[in-house]
Amino acid sequence: MRYLRPHYYDQFECTADKCPATCCAGWQIVIDDDSLKRYEQEDGSFGNRLRNSIDWEEDVFYQYDRRCSFLNERNLCDIYEALGSDALCDTCRLYPRHTEEYENLRELSLSLSCPVAAEMMLSCKEKVTFQESFTEEDEEFEDFDFLMFTQLEDAREVIFGILQNRSLAMEVRMELAEQLSWEFQRCIDEGRSYDIDEMLEEYRTHMTAAGERRISEAVECRKREASGMDKGCGKKGWPDGAGSEAAQAHYGQSLRELQMLEGLERLRPEWTKLLRQTKRILFDGGPERYFEILSEFQEKYVMQEREMWENIAEQLMIFFVYTYFCGSVYDDMVYAKTALALFSTRWIQRLCVARWMEQGQSLGLADIVELSWRFAREIEHSDENLNALEEWLDAQEH
């Protein structure tokens, strides 16, 4: 078995009661079967408390005021204190560690939804590298398309190279990554998987400033209807003139994206408040005010903090692509996986713009980290939300 992990993976340490947003509150904690059997057999008064604190139909811990029934007033776990770390269920023992499973491969990552993990990722200034290790066991998956997976791994490696090419503006890197995924998707849809290797080789030779030429007119057309905030890292990525046709299309698309987010399952009331604030600050003033705010943010913040702003966009994109891209071996939705990475990065950026305005044009790394894990907690930890968003993004392209 091959294992893959980002270079910072093993550096993670839980801060327990020092965490600014404990993972033991705000969402259901699903209990694995082995832990349920142990809890069912635990002796004494604590065993009685365990059994009375579990919803045995849903296999989750009961919550009180949105807090796990075992999270005490010191923000520590009573199960851990009473029985030790071995008694924790898999969810509590492993989080924020996440595993994607493929035939003879396990890809390990940290969840952006954890404040500590988010700070590790977004404060990382070096390019992320991925470390391999091997064990002797093998596991074959029935009907696993190994050829497609190999091409997906190759494509992801090229995308990593594009996203980490700091000689290019971040906007160009993101457009190239999207274009590559779009072409990969076309090859699949048209039954031309044999063209993928040649297409990837083309991109490998365009990882310099000449890469801008690789963006076709068709892509430029699509981009004019897409959000511009993700392009604001190197220059104004939005149309000139709030009344222009391109600007109206851009503004309309941004509103549709917000409405999509508003229509997803809500896991926390704080998310509802955050979306409302973002809508009020960025959109309630109409297109003209929207573009004024983006321009102000570009000139007064991005131009001053360009290195940090581009680095954070790079780290977010690397995280989302690493976590989700190769999962398209199971559903053939290659473009949607990259579109999800772009969408997530854009909307974390938009939340940052709204926070910057709300705080009197002030924004720090702590704000960006917080908004990133808040976004991830609503999207990463709901299969319903992930699936709905991917399907919506896929439909936007077709």
XYZ file of C-alpha atoms in Angstrom:
398
model
C 0.000 0.000 0.000
C 1.252 3.451 -0.908
C 0.545 6.384 1.413
C 0.740 10.032 0.385
C 0.688 13.029 2.727
C 1.526 16.772 2.548
C 4.849 17.616 4.155
C 3.231 19.363 7.132
C 0.826 16.505 7.935
C 2.780 14.963 10.816
C 3.366 18.349 12.446
C -0.259 18.677 13.541
C -0.946 18.781 17.281
C -4.407 19.305 18.754
C -4.586 22.318 21.084
C -7.545 20.776 22.971
C -9.065 23.362 25.338
C -6.989 26.134 23.737
C -8.739 25.687 20.383
C -10.705 28.781 19.296
C -13.525 26.600 17.930
C -13.675 23.115 19.434
C -14.599 20.305 17.065
C -16.717 18.796 19.877
C -19.485 21.360 19.368
C -21.715 22.349 16.495
C -21.956 19.071 14.591
C -22.951 15.470 15.181
C -20.173 13.072 16.143
C -20.724 9.725 14.436
C -19.538 6.694 16.439
C -17.951 3.704 14.689
C -19.166 0.161 15.342
C -16.163 -0.967 17.402
C -16.502 2.015 19.731
C -20.245 1.430 20.090
C -19.554 -2.166 21.192
C -16.999 -0.970 23.742
C -19.293 1.722 25.122
C -22.106 -0.811 25.402
C -19.913 -3.037 27.580
C -18.253 -0.349 29.723
C -18.702 -0.986 33.470
C -19.629 1.298 36.335
C -21.320 4.657 36.548
C -19.342 6.046 33.608
C -20.533 3.110 31.497
C -24.114 4.011 32.397
C -23.453 7.619 31.418
C -21.995 6.475 28.096
C -24.990 4.383 27.201
C -27.433 7.133 28.216
C -25.565 9.744 26.165
C -25.748 7.959 22.815
C -28.490 8.106 20.228
C -28.397 4.389 19.395
C -30.577 4.774 16.320
C -28.335 7.401 14.722
C -25.051 6.166 16.316
C -24.116 9.655 17.507
C -23.515 11.337 20.839
C -26.360 13.421 22.180
C -25.745 17.167 22.251
C -26.741 19.782 24.794
C -26.781 23.375 23.633
C -24.979 22.162 20.476
C -22.135 20.690 22.560
C -21.226 17.002 22.767
C -22.566 15.512 25.984
C -18.990 14.630 26.992
C -17.490 18.089 26.389
C -17.030 19.509 29.869
C -16.922 23.122 31.092
C -13.128 23.197 30.567
C -13.632 22.291 26.884
C -12.022 18.904 27.484
C -13.422 15.428 26.773
C -14.706 13.416 29.742
C -14.220 10.145 27.829
C -10.552 10.973 27.274
C -10.080 11.944 30.919
C -11.939 8.913 32.306
C -10.865 6.135 29.940
C -7.882 7.446 27.982
C -7.258 8.151 24.299
C -7.864 4.516 23.280
C -11.538 4.906 24.219
C -12.188 7.706 21.743
C -14.313 6.834 18.730
C -12.654 7.005 15.308
C -14.156 10.418 14.520
C -12.687 12.020 17.650
C -9.407 10.125 17.486
C -8.653 10.942 13.846
C -10.055 14.435 13.218
C -8.820 16.607 11.544
C -6.933 13.848 9.744
C -8.721 12.782 6.570
C -8.143 9.822 4.239
C -9.148 9.378 0.604
C -9.085 5.712 -0.421
C -8.046 4.386 -3.809
C -6.805 0.987 -4.968
C -3.501 0.360 -3.147
C -3.287 4.055 -2.238
C -4.311 6.108 0.772
C -4.052 9.880 0.503
C -3.814 11.576 3.885
C -4.655 15.201 4.541
C -5.693 17.611 7.283
C -9.145 19.164 7.189
C -9.288 22.891 6.505
C -12.226 23.001 8.921
C -9.848 22.680 11.888
C -8.550 26.112 13.014
C -5.103 24.732 13.857
C -4.804 22.852 10.554
C -6.074 25.895 8.626
C -3.430 28.096 10.220
C -0.726 25.528 9.400
C -1.764 25.451 5.746
C -2.333 29.153 5.156
C 0.743 30.380 7.006
C 2.945 27.929 5.073
C 5.148 30.000 2.763
C 7.049 27.202 1.057
C 5.593 25.175 -1.771
C 3.696 22.152 -0.491
C 5.404 18.853 -1.222
C 3.950 15.368 -0.818
C 5.724 12.560 0.976
C 5.337 8.869 0.112
C 5.575 5.809 2.318
C 4.822 2.140 1.659
C 3.516 -0.894 3.518
C 3.264 -4.504 2.411
C -0.517 -4.918 2.357
C -2.521 -4.513 -0.860
C -6.188 -3.848 -1.455
C -7.883 -4.168 -4.816
C -11.114 -2.332 -5.559
C -13.745 -3.922 -7.768
C -14.237 -2.100 -11.095
C -11.545 0.455 -10.248
C -10.452 2.282 -13.423
C -6.700 2.208 -12.846
C -5.875 3.710 -16.269
C -8.071 6.733 -15.656
C -6.696 7.101 -12.128
C -3.141 7.123 -13.458
C -4.100 9.906 -15.872
C -5.794 11.797 -13.040
C -2.655 11.533 -10.903
C -0.571 12.778 -13.828
C -2.999 15.644 -14.458
C -3.009 16.622 -10.804
C 0.778 16.676 -10.757
C 0.740 19.073 -13.720
C -1.894 21.222 -11.993
C 0.284 21.341 -8.869
C 3.177 22.532 -11.032
C 1.007 25.238 -12.575
C -0.434 26.430 -9.253
C 3.027 26.562 -7.659
C 4.663 28.404 -10.558
C 5.198 31.714 -8.795
C 6.582 33.369 -11.912
C 2.947 33.574 -13.093
C 0.238 35.746 -11.578
C -2.165 33.680 -9.486
C -5.032 34.548 -11.829
C -3.162 32.932 -14.747
C -2.334 29.827 -12.715
C -5.985 29.381 -11.771
C -7.153 29.858 -15.356
C -4.614 27.338 -16.644
C -5.654 24.797 -14.008
C -9.289 25.267 -14.966
C -8.554 25.023 -18.686
C -6.575 21.808 -18.230
C -9.443 20.249 -16.278
C -11.951 21.418 -18.871
C -9.929 19.787 -21.675
C -9.526 16.593 -19.623
C -13.305 16.513 -19.141
C -13.907 16.955 -22.872
C -11.610 14.027 -23.606
C -13.645 11.835 -21.255
C -17.024 13.029 -22.520
C -16.010 12.501 -26.154
C -14.369 9.121 -25.588
C -10.873 10.451 -26.339
C -8.966 9.266 -23.279
C -6.062 8.449 -25.610
C -5.584 12.239 -26.149
C -5.101 13.021 -22.451
C -1.392 12.159 -22.230
C -0.550 14.366 -25.217
C -2.641 17.204 -23.779
C -0.854 16.974 -20.428
C 2.524 17.072 -22.160
C 1.487 20.324 -23.831
C 0.777 21.852 -20.437
C 4.090 20.647 -19.036
C 5.845 22.748 -21.677
C 3.794 25.845 -20.869
C 4.651 26.417 -17.209
C 6.321 29.749 -17.863
C 5.058 33.207 -18.719
C 4.264 31.759 -22.134
C 1.491 29.855 -20.369
C -0.773 32.850 -20.810
C -0.972 31.969 -24.486
C -2.433 28.584 -23.546
C -5.688 30.218 -22.426
C -7.999 30.021 -25.391
C -10.549 32.575 -26.552
C -13.290 30.181 -25.491
C -11.943 30.192 -21.947
C -11.754 33.984 -21.932
C -15.409 34.040 -22.968
C -16.346 31.795 -20.067
C -14.266 33.829 -17.655
C -16.118 37.025 -18.473
C -19.190 35.421 -16.958
C -17.342 34.071 -13.955
C -16.447 35.733 -10.681
C -13.580 38.173 -10.883
C -12.473 38.226 -7.267
C -10.349 35.133 -7.774
C -8.480 36.959 -10.504
C -7.741 39.995 -8.399
C -4.352 38.794 -7.232
C -2.316 40.409 -9.958
C -4.566 42.935 -11.651
C -8.209 43.869 -11.798
C -9.928 40.650 -12.789
C -13.342 42.209 -13.248
C -14.815 44.092 -16.198
C -14.328 47.834 -16.533
C -17.516 49.801 -16.043
C -20.212 48.498 -13.714
C -22.869 49.106 -16.363
C -21.187 47.107 -19.114
C -22.705 43.868 -20.348
C -19.716 41.870 -19.067
C -19.971 43.524 -15.648
C -23.669 42.783 -15.373
C -23.026 39.136 -16.283
C -20.238 38.962 -13.720
C -22.387 40.507 -11.010
C -25.313 38.228 -11.859
C -23.101 35.140 -11.696
C -21.735 36.229 -8.321
C -25.278 36.611 -6.992
C -26.239 33.175 -8.302
C -23.248 31.673 -6.535
C -24.274 33.355 -3.291
C -27.822 32.062 -3.695
C -26.393 28.577 -4.213
C -24.505 28.849 -0.929
C -27.606 30.172 0.815
C -29.609 27.189 -0.429
C -27.250 24.545 0.973
C -27.770 22.718 4.239
C -26.827 24.994 7.171
C -24.708 23.336 9.847
C -24.173 26.367 12.084
C -26.096 29.573 12.771
C -22.823 31.522 12.539
C -22.679 30.634 8.853
C -26.099 32.158 8.236
C -24.948 35.379 9.882
C -21.732 35.425 7.850
C -23.570 34.963 4.550
C -26.029 37.711 5.408
C -23.232 40.129 6.277
C -21.397 39.318 3.062
C -24.530 39.849 1.005
C -25.296 43.149 2.731
C -21.773 44.514 2.356
C -20.950 43.331 -1.169
C -24.257 43.046 -2.999
C -26.990 45.195 -1.450
C -25.516 48.350 -2.995
C -25.868 46.961 -6.509
C -23.231 46.387 -9.233
C -21.644 49.837 -9.037
C -20.964 49.587 -5.308
C -19.835 45.966 -5.690
C -17.131 46.904 -8.181
C -16.121 49.930 -6.102
C -15.485 47.656 -3.121
C -13.457 45.182 -5.194
C -11.385 48.008 -6.636
C -10.740 49.493 -3.197
C -9.726 46.109 -1.829
C -7.416 45.543 -4.769
C -5.693 48.906 -4.429
C -5.577 49.249 -0.647
C -5.052 45.664 0.455
C -3.999 43.258 -2.306
C -1.366 45.613 -3.738
C 0.106 46.022 -0.253
C -0.116 42.336 0.735
C 0.365 40.738 -2.663
C 2.842 38.061 -1.558
C 0.676 36.859 1.345
C -2.573 37.104 -0.656
C -1.204 35.073 -3.574
C 0.384 32.539 -1.236
C -2.923 31.957 0.558
C -4.737 31.478 -2.763
C -2.034 29.007 -3.822
C -2.269 27.032 -0.576
C -6.072 26.902 -0.756
C -6.039 25.710 -4.355
C -3.394 23.058 -3.625
C -5.447 21.816 -0.668
C -8.727 21.563 -2.563
C -7.179 19.989 -5.668
C -5.206 17.459 -3.614
C -8.247 16.493 -1.555
C -10.882 16.179 -4.276
C -9.456 16.024 -7.813
C -8.589 12.318 -8.059
C -11.960 11.381 -6.573
C -13.363 11.933 -10.059
C -12.194 8.380 -10.823
C -15.465 7.358 -9.148
C -17.850 9.763 -10.917
C -16.008 11.133 -14.025
C -16.628 14.744 -12.814
C -13.083 16.001 -13.406
C -13.952 19.574 -14.306
C -16.361 19.885 -11.374
C -13.584 18.968 -8.924
C -11.380 21.818 -10.145
C -14.394 24.125 -10.355
C -15.080 23.301 -6.698
C -11.513 24.316 -5.804
C -11.890 27.584 -7.710
C -15.331 28.294 -6.259
C -14.146 27.632 -2.709
C -11.076 29.826 -3.079
C -13.131 32.641 -4.635
C -15.715 32.598 -1.905
C -13.203 32.516 0.901
C -11.704 35.586 -0.787
C -15.102 37.276 -1.002
C -15.719 36.601 2.686
C -12.359 38.257 3.312
C -13.368 41.352 1.323
C -16.571 41.681 3.339
C -14.644 41.240 6.614
C -12.149 43.882 5.466
C -14.980 46.339 4.883
C -16.758 45.413 8.105
C -13.575 46.045 10.123
C -12.895 49.449 8.617
C -10.618 48.193 5.833
C -8.584 45.979 8.110
C -7.789 42.286 7.553
C -5.178 40.036 9.102
C -4.030 36.454 8.644
C -6.137 35.411 11.654
C -9.253 36.706 9.868
C -8.432 34.771 6.689
C -7.759 31.594 8.668
C -11.054 31.946 10.536
C -13.105 32.564 7.395
C -11.428 29.595 5.694
C -12.289 27.104 8.432
C -15.814 28.494 8.751
C -16.345 27.975 5.015
C -14.859 24.473 5.168
C -17.050 23.442 8.111
C -20.139 24.113 6.039
C -18.917 22.494 2.821
C -16.344 19.812 3.702
C -18.417 18.130 6.388
C -21.687 17.740 4.555
C -21.828 15.179 1.748
C -25.154 16.723 0.804
C -23.533 20.137 0.341
C -20.480 18.803 -1.480
C -22.560 16.792 -3.916
C -25.053 19.609 -4.535
C -22.275 22.107 -5.156
C -20.356 19.814 -7.509
C -23.493 19.034 -9.507
C -24.372 22.725 -9.722
C -20.871 23.638 -10.898
C -20.937 20.840 -13.457
C -24.304 22.066 -14.759
C -22.921 25.609 -15.104
C -20.368 24.340 -17.608
C -22.676 22.122 -19.675
